[in-house]
PDB file of C-alpha atoms in Angstrom:
ATOM      1  CA  MET A 240       0.000   0.000   0.000  1.00  0.00           C
ATOM      2  CA  ASN A 241       2.335   2.682  -1.197  1.00  0.00           C
ATOM      3  CA  THR A 242      -0.174   5.112  -2.652  1.00  0.00           C
ATOM      4  CA  ASN A 243      -3.080   7.024  -1.176  1.00  0.00           C
ATOM      5  CA  GLU A 244      -5.388   5.584  -3.821  1.00  0.00           C
ATOM      6  CA  GLU A 245      -4.471   2.029  -2.816  1.00  0.00           C
ATOM      7  CA  LYS A 246      -5.211   2.845   0.801  1.00  0.00           C
ATOM      8  CA  LYS A 247      -8.571   4.389  -0.058  1.00  0.00           C
ATOM      9  CA  ALA A 248      -9.454   1.419  -2.264  1.00  0.00           C
ATOM     10  CA  LEU A 249      -8.808  -0.985   0.609  1.00  0.00           C
ATOM     11  CA  VAL A 250     -10.970   0.989   3.028  1.00  0.00           C
ATOM     12  CA  LYS A 251     -13.742   1.264   0.433  1.00  0.00           C
ATOM     13  CA  GLN A 252     -13.655  -2.492  -0.119  1.00  0.00           C
ATOM     14  CA  ARG A 253     -13.840  -3.282   3.601  1.00  0.00           C
ATOM     15  CA  TYR A 254     -16.695  -0.876   4.275  1.00  0.00           C
ATOM     16  CA  SER A 255     -18.610  -2.083   1.248  1.00  0.00           C
ATOM     17  CA  GLU A 256     -18.271  -5.621   2.618  1.00  0.00           C
ATOM     18  CA  LEU A 257     -19.604  -4.374   5.941  1.00  0.00           C
ATOM     19  CA  ALA A 258     -22.663  -2.861   4.252  1.00  0.00           C
ATOM     20  CA  LEU A 259     -23.386  -6.072   2.351  1.00  0.00           C
ATOM     21  CA  SER A 260     -22.958  -8.356   5.360  1.00  0.00           C
ATOM     22  CA  ALA A 261     -23.776  -6.067   8.259  1.00  0.00           C
ATOM     23  CA  ASP A 262     -25.106  -8.726  10.601  1.00  0.00           C
ATOM     24  CA  GLU A 263     -22.053 -10.991  10.239  1.00  0.00           C
ATOM     25  CA  LEU A 264     -19.372  -8.312  10.082  1.00  0.00           C
ATOM     26  CA  LYS A 265     -20.881  -5.729  12.424  1.00  0.00           C
ATOM     27  CA  GLY A 266     -18.169  -3.955  14.374  1.00  0.00           C
ATOM     28  CA  LYS A 267     -15.261  -5.482  12.468  1.00  0.00           C
ATOM     29  CA  CYS A 268     -14.013  -2.622  10.308  1.00  0.00           C
ATOM     30  CA  CYS A 269     -13.069  -0.137  12.971  1.00  0.00           C
ATOM     31  CA  CYS A 270     -10.623  -1.847  15.287  1.00  0.00           C
ATOM     32  CA  GLY A 271     -12.134  -5.124  14.215  1.00  0.00           C
ATOM     33  CA  THR A 272     -11.005  -8.526  13.135  1.00  0.00           C
ATOM     34  CA  ASN A 273     -10.195  -9.855   9.702  1.00  0.00           C
ATOM     35  CA  PRO A 274     -13.369 -11.594   8.436  1.00  0.00           C
ATOM     36  CA  ALA A 275     -11.303 -13.981   6.317  1.00  0.00           C
ATOM     37  CA  ILE A 276      -9.520 -15.272   9.402  1.00  0.00           C
ATOM     38  CA  SER A 277     -12.170 -15.396  12.117  1.00  0.00           C
ATOM     39  CA  PRO A 278     -15.659 -14.665  10.820  1.00  0.00           C
ATOM     40  CA  LYS A 279     -17.398 -15.230  14.154  1.00  0.00           C
ATOM     41  CA  LYS A 280     -15.308 -12.931  16.338  1.00  0.00           C
ATOM     42  CA  VAL A 281     -16.685  -9.448  16.943  1.00  0.00           C
ATOM     43  CA  PHE A 282     -14.862  -6.583  18.621  1.00  0.00           C
ATOM     44  CA  THR A 283     -16.467  -3.164  18.910  1.00  0.00           C
ATOM     45  CA  ILE A 284     -13.522  -1.657  20.724  1.00  0.00           C
ATOM     46  CA  MET A 285     -14.324   2.002  20.291  1.00  0.00           C
ATOM     47  CA  SER A 286     -18.029   2.114  19.501  1.00  0.00           C
ATOM     48  CA  GLU A 287     -20.363   4.071  21.759  1.00  0.00           C
ATOM     49  CA  ASP A 288     -23.867   3.195  22.942  1.00  0.00           C
ATOM     50  CA  TYR A 289     -26.358   5.120  20.816  1.00  0.00           C
ATOM     51  CA  SER A 290     -29.377   3.044  21.755  1.00  0.00           C
ATOM     52  CA  GLY A 291     -30.819   5.554  24.225  1.00  0.00           C
ATOM     53  CA  LEU A 292     -30.608   8.545  21.888  1.00  0.00           C
ATOM     54  CA  LYS A 293     -33.590  10.024  20.107  1.00  0.00           C
ATOM     55  CA  GLY A 294     -33.563   9.087  16.427  1.00  0.00           C
ATOM     56  CA  TYR A 295     -31.602   5.878  16.993  1.00  0.00           C
ATOM     57  CA  GLU A 296     -32.182   3.225  14.317  1.00  0.00           C
ATOM     58  CA  VAL A 297     -30.719  -0.175  15.147  1.00  0.00           C
ATOM     59  CA  ASP A 298     -30.258  -1.169  11.495  1.00  0.00           C
ATOM     60  CA  ALA A 299     -28.153   1.946  10.939  1.00  0.00           C
ATOM     61  CA  ASP A 300     -25.788   1.228  13.818  1.00  0.00           C
ATOM     62  CA  LEU A 301     -22.904  -0.869  12.463  1.00  0.00           C
ATOM     63  CA  GLY A 302     -20.795  -0.412  15.587  1.00  0.00           C
ATOM     64  CA  VAL A 303     -17.839   1.221  13.833  1.00  0.00           C
ATOM     65  CA  GLY A 304     -17.823   4.691  15.369  1.00  0.00           C
ATOM     66  CA  CYS A 305     -15.417   5.962  18.006  1.00  0.00           C
ATOM     67  CA  GLY A 306     -17.433   8.753  19.627  1.00  0.00           C
ATOM     68  CA  LEU A 307     -20.702  10.644  19.846  1.00  0.00           C
ATOM     69  CA  PRO A 308     -20.054  13.752  17.735  1.00  0.00           C
ATOM     70  CA  THR A 309     -23.691  14.861  17.757  1.00  0.00           C
ATOM     71  CA  ARG A 310     -23.496  15.214  21.557  1.00  0.00           C
ATOM     72  CA  TYR A 311     -20.929  18.015  21.247  1.00  0.00           C
ATOM     73  CA  ALA A 312     -22.034  19.510  17.917  1.00  0.00           C
ATOM     74  CA  GLY A 313     -24.437  22.115  19.286  1.00  0.00           C
ATOM     75  CA  LEU A 314     -27.132  21.219  16.774  1.00  0.00           C
ATOM     76  CA  LYS A 315     -30.307  23.276  16.781  1.00  0.00           C
ATOM     77  CA  GLY A 316     -33.624  23.291  14.984  1.00  0.00           C
ATOM     78  CA  GLY A 317     -33.405  24.266  11.318  1.00  0.00           C
ATOM     79  CA  ASP A 318     -29.679  23.527  10.904  1.00  0.00           C
ATOM     80  CA  THR A 319     -28.339  21.976   7.720  1.00  0.00           C
ATOM     81  CA  VAL A 320     -25.983  19.206   8.842  1.00  0.00           C
ATOM     82  CA  LEU A 321     -23.444  17.233   6.813  1.00  0.00           C
ATOM     83  CA  ASP A 322     -22.166  13.859   8.027  1.00  0.00           C
ATOM     84  CA  LEU A 323     -18.872  12.750   6.473  1.00  0.00           C
ATOM     85  CA  GLY A 324     -18.611   9.004   5.921  1.00  0.00           C
ATOM     86  CA  SER A 325     -22.248   8.527   6.854  1.00  0.00           C
ATOM     87  CA  GLY A 326     -22.300   4.726   6.532  1.00  0.00           C
ATOM     88  CA  ALA A 327     -25.739   3.257   7.145  1.00  0.00           C
ATOM     89  CA  GLY A 328     -27.009   6.588   8.493  1.00  0.00           C
ATOM     90  CA  ASN A 329     -26.658   6.269  12.273  1.00  0.00           C
ATOM     91  CA  ASP A 330     -25.305   9.752  13.033  1.00  0.00           C
ATOM     92  CA  CYS A 331     -27.542  11.293  10.370  1.00  0.00           C
ATOM     93  CA  PHE A 332     -30.676   9.985  12.068  1.00  0.00           C
ATOM     94  CA  ILE A 333     -29.469  11.171  15.473  1.00  0.00           C
ATOM     95  CA  ALA A 334     -28.742  14.601  13.953  1.00  0.00           C
ATOM     96  CA  ARG A 335     -32.161  14.645  12.297  1.00  0.00           C
ATOM     97  CA  ALA A 336     -33.790  14.262  15.705  1.00  0.00           C
ATOM     98  CA  GLU A 337     -31.896  17.391  16.824  1.00  0.00           C
ATOM     99  CA  VAL A 338     -32.575  19.653  13.821  1.00  0.00           C
ATOM    100  CA  GLY A 339     -36.214  18.631  13.453  1.00  0.00           C
ATOM    101  CA  ASP A 340     -38.511  18.852  10.450  1.00  0.00           C
ATOM    102  CA  THR A 341     -37.234  22.340   9.552  1.00  0.00           C
ATOM    103  CA  GLY A 342     -33.626  21.211   9.325  1.00  0.00           C
ATOM    104  CA  LYS A 343     -31.847  19.089   6.767  1.00  0.00           C
ATOM    105  CA  VAL A 344     -29.273  16.327   7.081  1.00  0.00           C
ATOM    106  CA  ILE A 345     -26.958  15.201   4.285  1.00  0.00           C
ATOM    107  CA  GLY A 346     -24.825  12.089   4.508  1.00  0.00           C
ATOM    108  CA  ILE A 347     -21.915  11.538   2.131  1.00  0.00           C
ATOM    109  CA  ASP A 348     -20.108   8.221   1.684  1.00  0.00           C
ATOM    110  CA  PHE A 349     -17.888   6.763  -1.029  1.00  0.00           C
ATOM    111  CA  SER A 350     -19.347   3.256  -0.761  1.00  0.00           C
ATOM    112  CA  PRO A 351     -22.405   2.778  -3.007  1.00  0.00           C
ATOM    113  CA  GLN A 352     -23.429  -0.191  -0.866  1.00  0.00           C
ATOM    114  CA  MET A 353     -23.466   1.999   2.239  1.00  0.00           C
ATOM    115  CA  ILE A 354     -25.465   4.677   0.423  1.00  0.00           C
ATOM    116  CA  GLU A 355     -28.049   2.105  -0.621  1.00  0.00           C
ATOM    117  CA  LYS A 356     -28.327   0.773   2.937  1.00  0.00           C
ATOM    118  CA  ALA A 357     -28.672   4.282   4.385  1.00  0.00           C
ATOM    119  CA  ARG A 358     -31.377   5.249   1.895  1.00  0.00           C
ATOM    120  CA  LYS A 359     -33.368   2.133   2.767  1.00  0.00           C
ATOM    121  CA  ASN A 360     -33.112   2.997   6.454  1.00  0.00           C
ATOM    122  CA  ALA A 361     -34.296   6.567   5.793  1.00  0.00           C
ATOM    123  CA  THR A 362     -37.212   5.339   3.690  1.00  0.00           C
ATOM    124  CA  LYS A 363     -38.212   2.897   6.416  1.00  0.00           C
ATOM    125  CA  GLN A 364     -38.434   5.793   8.884  1.00  0.00           C
ATOM    126  CA  GLY A 365     -40.296   8.015   6.420  1.00  0.00           C
ATOM    127  CA  TYR A 366     -37.708  10.805   6.583  1.00  0.00           C
ATOM    128  CA  THR A 367     -38.003  13.434   3.846  1.00  0.00           C
ATOM    129  CA  ASN A 368     -35.255  15.780   5.052  1.00  0.00           C
ATOM    130  CA  VAL A 369     -32.397  13.264   5.191  1.00  0.00           C
ATOM    131  CA  GLU A 370     -30.416  12.780   1.971  1.00  0.00           C
ATOM    132  CA  PHE A 371     -27.548  10.421   1.188  1.00  0.00           C
ATOM    133  CA  ILE A 372     -25.134  11.112  -1.649  1.00  0.00           C
ATOM    134  CA  GLU A 373     -22.232   9.110  -2.998  1.00  0.00           C
ATOM    135  CA  GLY A 374     -19.003  11.060  -3.064  1.00  0.00           C
ATOM    136  CA  ASP A 375     -15.429  11.531  -1.895  1.00  0.00           C
ATOM    137  CA  ILE A 376     -15.034  13.677   1.210  1.00  0.00           C
ATOM    138  CA  GLU A 377     -11.686  14.866  -0.146  1.00  0.00           C
ATOM    139  CA  ASN A 378     -13.604  16.433  -3.034  1.00  0.00           C
ATOM    140  CA  MET A 379     -17.225  16.865  -1.961  1.00  0.00           C
ATOM    141  CA  PRO A 380     -19.986  17.284  -4.567  1.00  0.00           C
ATOM    142  CA  LEU A 381     -21.456  20.178  -2.570  1.00  0.00           C
ATOM    143  CA  PRO A 382     -21.496  23.964  -3.100  1.00  0.00           C
ATOM    144  CA  ASP A 383     -19.481  26.470  -1.090  1.00  0.00           C
ATOM    145  CA  ASN A 384     -21.016  27.947   2.063  1.00  0.00           C
ATOM    146  CA  SER A 385     -23.973  25.550   2.125  1.00  0.00           C
ATOM    147  CA  ILE A 386     -23.685  23.735   5.489  1.00  0.00           C
ATOM    148  CA  ASP A 387     -24.240  24.920   9.070  1.00  0.00           C
ATOM    149  CA  VAL A 388     -22.616  22.010  10.914  1.00  0.00           C
ATOM    150  CA  VAL A 389     -20.314  19.185   9.776  1.00  0.00           C
ATOM    151  CA  VAL A 390     -20.091  16.011  11.850  1.00  0.00           C
ATOM    152  CA  SER A 391     -18.113  12.812  11.345  1.00  0.00           C
ATOM    153  CA  ASN A 392     -17.479   9.664  13.357  1.00  0.00           C
ATOM    154  CA  CYS A 393     -14.267   7.648  13.035  1.00  0.00           C
ATOM    155  CA  VAL A 394     -13.842   8.287   9.303  1.00  0.00           C
ATOM    156  CA  LEU A 395     -11.068  10.801   8.678  1.00  0.00           C
ATOM    157  CA  ASN A 396      -8.520   8.463  10.288  1.00  0.00           C
ATOM    158  CA  LEU A 397      -9.245   5.980   7.496  1.00  0.00           C
ATOM    159  CA  LEU A 398      -8.217   8.387   4.740  1.00  0.00           C
ATOM    160  CA  PRO A 399      -4.725   9.687   3.994  1.00  0.00           C
ATOM    161  CA  GLU A 400      -5.276  13.283   2.841  1.00  0.00           C
ATOM    162  CA  LYS A 401      -6.573  15.005   5.950  1.00  0.00           C
ATOM    163  CA  ASP A 402      -5.354  18.390   4.757  1.00  0.00           C
ATOM    164  CA  GLU A 403      -7.674  18.150   1.748  1.00  0.00           C
ATOM    165  CA  ILE A 404     -10.591  16.982   3.908  1.00  0.00           C
ATOM    166  CA  PHE A 405     -10.333  19.886   6.332  1.00  0.00           C
ATOM    167  CA  LYS A 406     -10.030  22.336   3.425  1.00  0.00           C
ATOM    168  CA  GLU A 407     -13.221  20.843   2.000  1.00  0.00           C
ATOM    169  CA  ILE A 408     -14.984  21.090   5.361  1.00  0.00           C
ATOM    170  CA  TYR A 409     -13.997  24.747   5.533  1.00  0.00           C
ATOM    171  CA  ARG A 410     -15.214  25.361   1.971  1.00  0.00           C
ATOM    172  CA  VAL A 411     -18.698  23.862   2.389  1.00  0.00           C
ATOM    173  CA  LEU A 412     -19.389  25.445   5.794  1.00  0.00           C
ATOM    174  CA  ASN A 413     -21.287  28.710   6.023  1.00  0.00           C
ATOM    175  CA  GLN A 414     -19.491  31.665   7.588  1.00  0.00           C
ATOM    176  CA  GLY A 415     -19.811  31.086  11.317  1.00  0.00           C
ATOM    177  CA  GLY A 416     -20.522  27.397  10.769  1.00  0.00           C
ATOM    178  CA  HIS A 417     -18.688  24.762  12.741  1.00  0.00           C
ATOM    179  CA  PHE A 418     -17.698  21.103  12.807  1.00  0.00           C
ATOM    180  CA  CYS A 419     -17.643  18.374  15.448  1.00  0.00           C
ATOM    181  CA  ILE A 420     -15.609  15.293  14.587  1.00  0.00           C
ATOM    182  CA  SER A 421     -14.828  12.144  16.546  1.00  0.00           C
ATOM    183  CA  ASP A 422     -11.694  10.482  15.219  1.00  0.00           C
ATOM    184  CA  VAL A 423      -8.648   8.384  16.037  1.00  0.00           C
ATOM    185  CA  VAL A 424      -5.220   9.905  16.657  1.00  0.00           C
ATOM    186  CA  LEU A 425      -1.866   8.556  17.774  1.00  0.00           C
ATOM    187  CA  ASN A 426       0.625   9.539  20.422  1.00  0.00           C
ATOM    188  CA  GLY A 427       4.223   8.373  20.149  1.00  0.00           C
ATOM    189  CA  VAL A 428       6.196   6.688  17.369  1.00  0.00           C
ATOM    190  CA  PHE A 429       4.696   3.352  16.357  1.00  0.00           C
ATOM    191  CA  PRO A 430       6.691   0.464  14.835  1.00  0.00           C
ATOM    192  CA  LYS A 431       6.723   0.790  11.047  1.00  0.00           C
ATOM    193  CA  GLU A 432       5.547  -2.823  10.745  1.00  0.00           C
ATOM    194  CA  PHE A 433       2.476  -1.841  12.765  1.00  0.00           C
ATOM    195  CA  THR A 434       1.443   1.175  10.716  1.00  0.00           C
ATOM    196  CA  ASP A 435       2.306  -0.496   7.391  1.00  0.00           C
ATOM    197  CA  SER A 436       0.090  -3.526   8.032  1.00  0.00           C
ATOM    198  CA  ALA A 437      -2.601  -3.626   5.345  1.00  0.00           C
ATOM    199  CA  SER A 438      -5.125  -5.332   7.603  1.00  0.00           C
ATOM    200  CA  MET A 439      -4.483  -2.888  10.434  1.00  0.00           C
ATOM    201  CA  TYR A 440      -4.805  -0.071   7.922  1.00  0.00           C
ATOM    202  CA  ALA A 441      -8.469  -0.859   7.327  1.00  0.00           C
ATOM    203  CA  GLY A 442      -8.868  -1.357  11.048  1.00  0.00           C
ATOM    204  CA  CYS A 443      -8.657   1.089  13.883  1.00  0.00           C
ATOM    205  CA  ILE A 444      -5.444   2.983  13.176  1.00  0.00           C
ATOM    206  CA  ALA A 445      -5.827   3.157   9.412  1.00  0.00           C
ATOM    207  CA  SER A 446      -4.230   6.434   8.343  1.00  0.00           C
ATOM    208  CA  ALA A 447      -4.340   7.908  11.841  1.00  0.00           C
ATOM    209  CA  ILE A 448      -1.722  10.554  12.523  1.00  0.00           C
ATOM    210  CA  GLN A 449      -0.201  12.149  15.607  1.00  0.00           C
ATOM    211  CA  ARG A 450      -2.629  14.185  17.705  1.00  0.00           C
ATOM    212  CA  GLU A 451      -0.673  17.428  17.363  1.00  0.00           C
ATOM    213  CA  ASP A 452      -0.356  16.958  13.588  1.00  0.00           C
ATOM    214  CA  TYR A 453      -4.099  16.339  13.366  1.00  0.00           C
ATOM    215  CA  LEU A 454      -4.926  19.530  15.239  1.00  0.00           C
ATOM    216  CA  GLY A 455      -2.330  21.329  13.125  1.00  0.00           C
ATOM    217  CA  GLU A 456      -4.143  20.365   9.904  1.00  0.00           C
ATOM    218  CA  ILE A 457      -7.342  21.835  11.321  1.00  0.00           C
ATOM    219  CA  GLU A 458      -5.571  25.093  12.141  1.00  0.00           C
ATOM    220  CA  LYS A 459      -3.917  25.250   8.706  1.00  0.00           C
ATOM    221  CA  ALA A 460      -7.329  24.919   7.060  1.00  0.00           C
ATOM    222  CA  GLY A 461      -8.315  28.214   8.710  1.00  0.00           C
ATOM    223  CA  PHE A 462     -10.501  27.111  11.615  1.00  0.00           C
ATOM    224  CA  LYS A 463     -10.647  29.062  14.869  1.00  0.00           C
ATOM    225  CA  GLY A 464     -11.752  28.156  18.369  1.00  0.00           C
ATOM    226  CA  ILE A 465     -10.376  24.623  18.014  1.00  0.00           C
ATOM    227  CA  ASN A 466     -11.264  22.569  21.068  1.00  0.00           C
ATOM    228  CA  VAL A 467     -10.843  18.911  22.032  1.00  0.00           C
ATOM    229  CA  ALA A 468     -14.121  18.243  23.832  1.00  0.00           C
ATOM    230  CA  ARG A 469     -13.372  14.638  24.757  1.00  0.00           C
ATOM    231  CA  THR A 470     -10.436  12.202  24.802  1.00  0.00           C
ATOM    232  CA  LYS A 471     -10.661   8.439  25.306  1.00  0.00           C
ATOM    233  CA  ARG A 472      -7.825   5.923  25.191  1.00  0.00           C
ATOM    234  CA  VAL A 473      -8.280   2.960  22.856  1.00  0.00           C
ATOM    235  CA  ILE A 474      -6.942  -0.419  23.956  1.00  0.00           C
ATOM    236  CA  ILE A 475      -6.599  -3.032  21.209  1.00  0.00           C
ATOM    237  CA  PRO A 476      -7.211  -6.551  22.576  1.00  0.00           C
ATOM    238  CA  ASP A 477      -4.453  -9.117  22.135  1.00  0.00           C
ATOM    239  CA  ASP A 478      -6.788 -11.255  19.995  1.00  0.00           C
ATOM    240  CA  VAL A 479      -7.023  -8.452  17.439  1.00  0.00           C
ATOM    241  CA  LEU A 480      -3.293  -7.749  17.440  1.00  0.00           C
ATOM    242  CA  GLU A 481      -2.494 -11.433  16.936  1.00  0.00           C
ATOM    243  CA  GLU A 482      -4.751 -11.648  13.892  1.00  0.00           C
ATOM    244  CA  HIS A 483      -2.963  -8.798  12.151  1.00  0.00           C
ATOM    245  CA  LEU A 484       0.626  -8.770  13.373  1.00  0.00           C
ATOM    246  CA  ASP A 485       3.460 -11.142  14.110  1.00  0.00           C
ATOM    247  CA  LYS A 486       4.787 -11.586  17.651  1.00  0.00           C
ATOM    248  CA  ALA A 487       7.895  -9.461  17.085  1.00  0.00           C
ATOM    249  CA  THR A 488       5.828  -6.493  15.941  1.00  0.00           C
ATOM    250  CA  ILE A 489       3.393  -6.899  18.843  1.00  0.00           C
ATOM    251  CA  ASP A 490       6.258  -6.997  21.331  1.00  0.00           C
ATOM    252  CA  LYS A 491       7.797  -3.886  19.777  1.00  0.00           C
ATOM    253  CA  TYR A 492       4.413  -2.103  19.906  1.00  0.00           C
ATOM    254  CA  LYS A 493       3.832  -2.974  23.548  1.00  0.00           C
ATOM    255  CA  ALA A 494       7.357  -1.983  24.534  1.00  0.00           C
ATOM    256  CA  GLY A 495       6.990   1.481  23.005  1.00  0.00           C
ATOM    257  CA  ASN A 496       5.629   4.537  24.788  1.00  0.00           C
ATOM    258  CA  VAL A 497       2.699   4.880  22.419  1.00  0.00           C
ATOM    259  CA  GLY A 498      -1.041   5.357  22.631  1.00  0.00           C
ATOM    260  CA  ILE A 499      -4.129   5.308  20.420  1.00  0.00           C
ATOM    261  CA  TYR A 500      -6.873   7.773  21.301  1.00  0.00           C
ATOM    262  CA  SER A 501     -10.360   8.687  20.235  1.00  0.00           C
ATOM    263  CA  ILE A 502     -10.846  12.437  20.345  1.00  0.00           C
ATOM    264  CA  THR A 503     -13.883  14.607  19.685  1.00  0.00           C
ATOM    265  CA  VAL A 504     -12.788  17.983  18.339  1.00  0.00           C
ATOM    266  CA  THR A 505     -14.682  21.113  17.330  1.00  0.00           C
ATOM    267  CA  GLY A 506     -13.784  24.181  15.287  1.00  0.00           C
ATOM    268  CA  ILE A 507     -15.432  27.286  13.804  1.00  0.00           C
ATOM    269  CA  LYS A 508     -15.253  28.940  10.371  1.00  0.00           C
ATOM    270  CA  ASN A 509     -14.994  32.645  11.172  1.00  0.00           C
TER     271      ASN A 509
END
């Protein structure tokens, strides 16, 4: 996986598989196991419990998030909300409950299988103000200054060009609009064998970068008032490590002063 396109293609393949076989593979793409190796094991290491939230739809919850971005997004009635990497629609439906009938929610995802699943879930609920579009969040098919709030849940870490994504978020937001993103970041220098693992790439660390570099990309895109609203450490079970890595790499990883974290961060377009 030497190119960004190869990395994106792998992630797209894994998430498309998740959409097609959601019941069997639920929870396995984000910090999950390799379905080809152990199809019955399920690890939802980072996923949060959405079940008590208004708007929750069980068929839209694939267990691959790493936070609750809508909790910190400051959504209000009438907002137009964009969810990046919307999957089967979980965060979109939660956001829809916040913005009400006068608001609008748009989900964008690059997997046509996910888009199809999300649209079916929206139709089942009878929603007329939730729309799902197929597209690349590094080059969104949306006009400038058209969104009030951008949310995303454990998606940007999967993609390599975070600078382009944050530039796109800035472009589509209205003046005074803001984002709230839950994502995975790293702390410390990881073994190269760990970060280069193709199977780990489509798992929890994917294209995750150092926390300070991540926040730096947000600042470079022009956002102000950047705030980390929540931080949670992610512990990868030994079972998952052993499916993806050899013993030498695992030992090197555990011996290092490194950490994987889920953060929820906000920023404003002034």
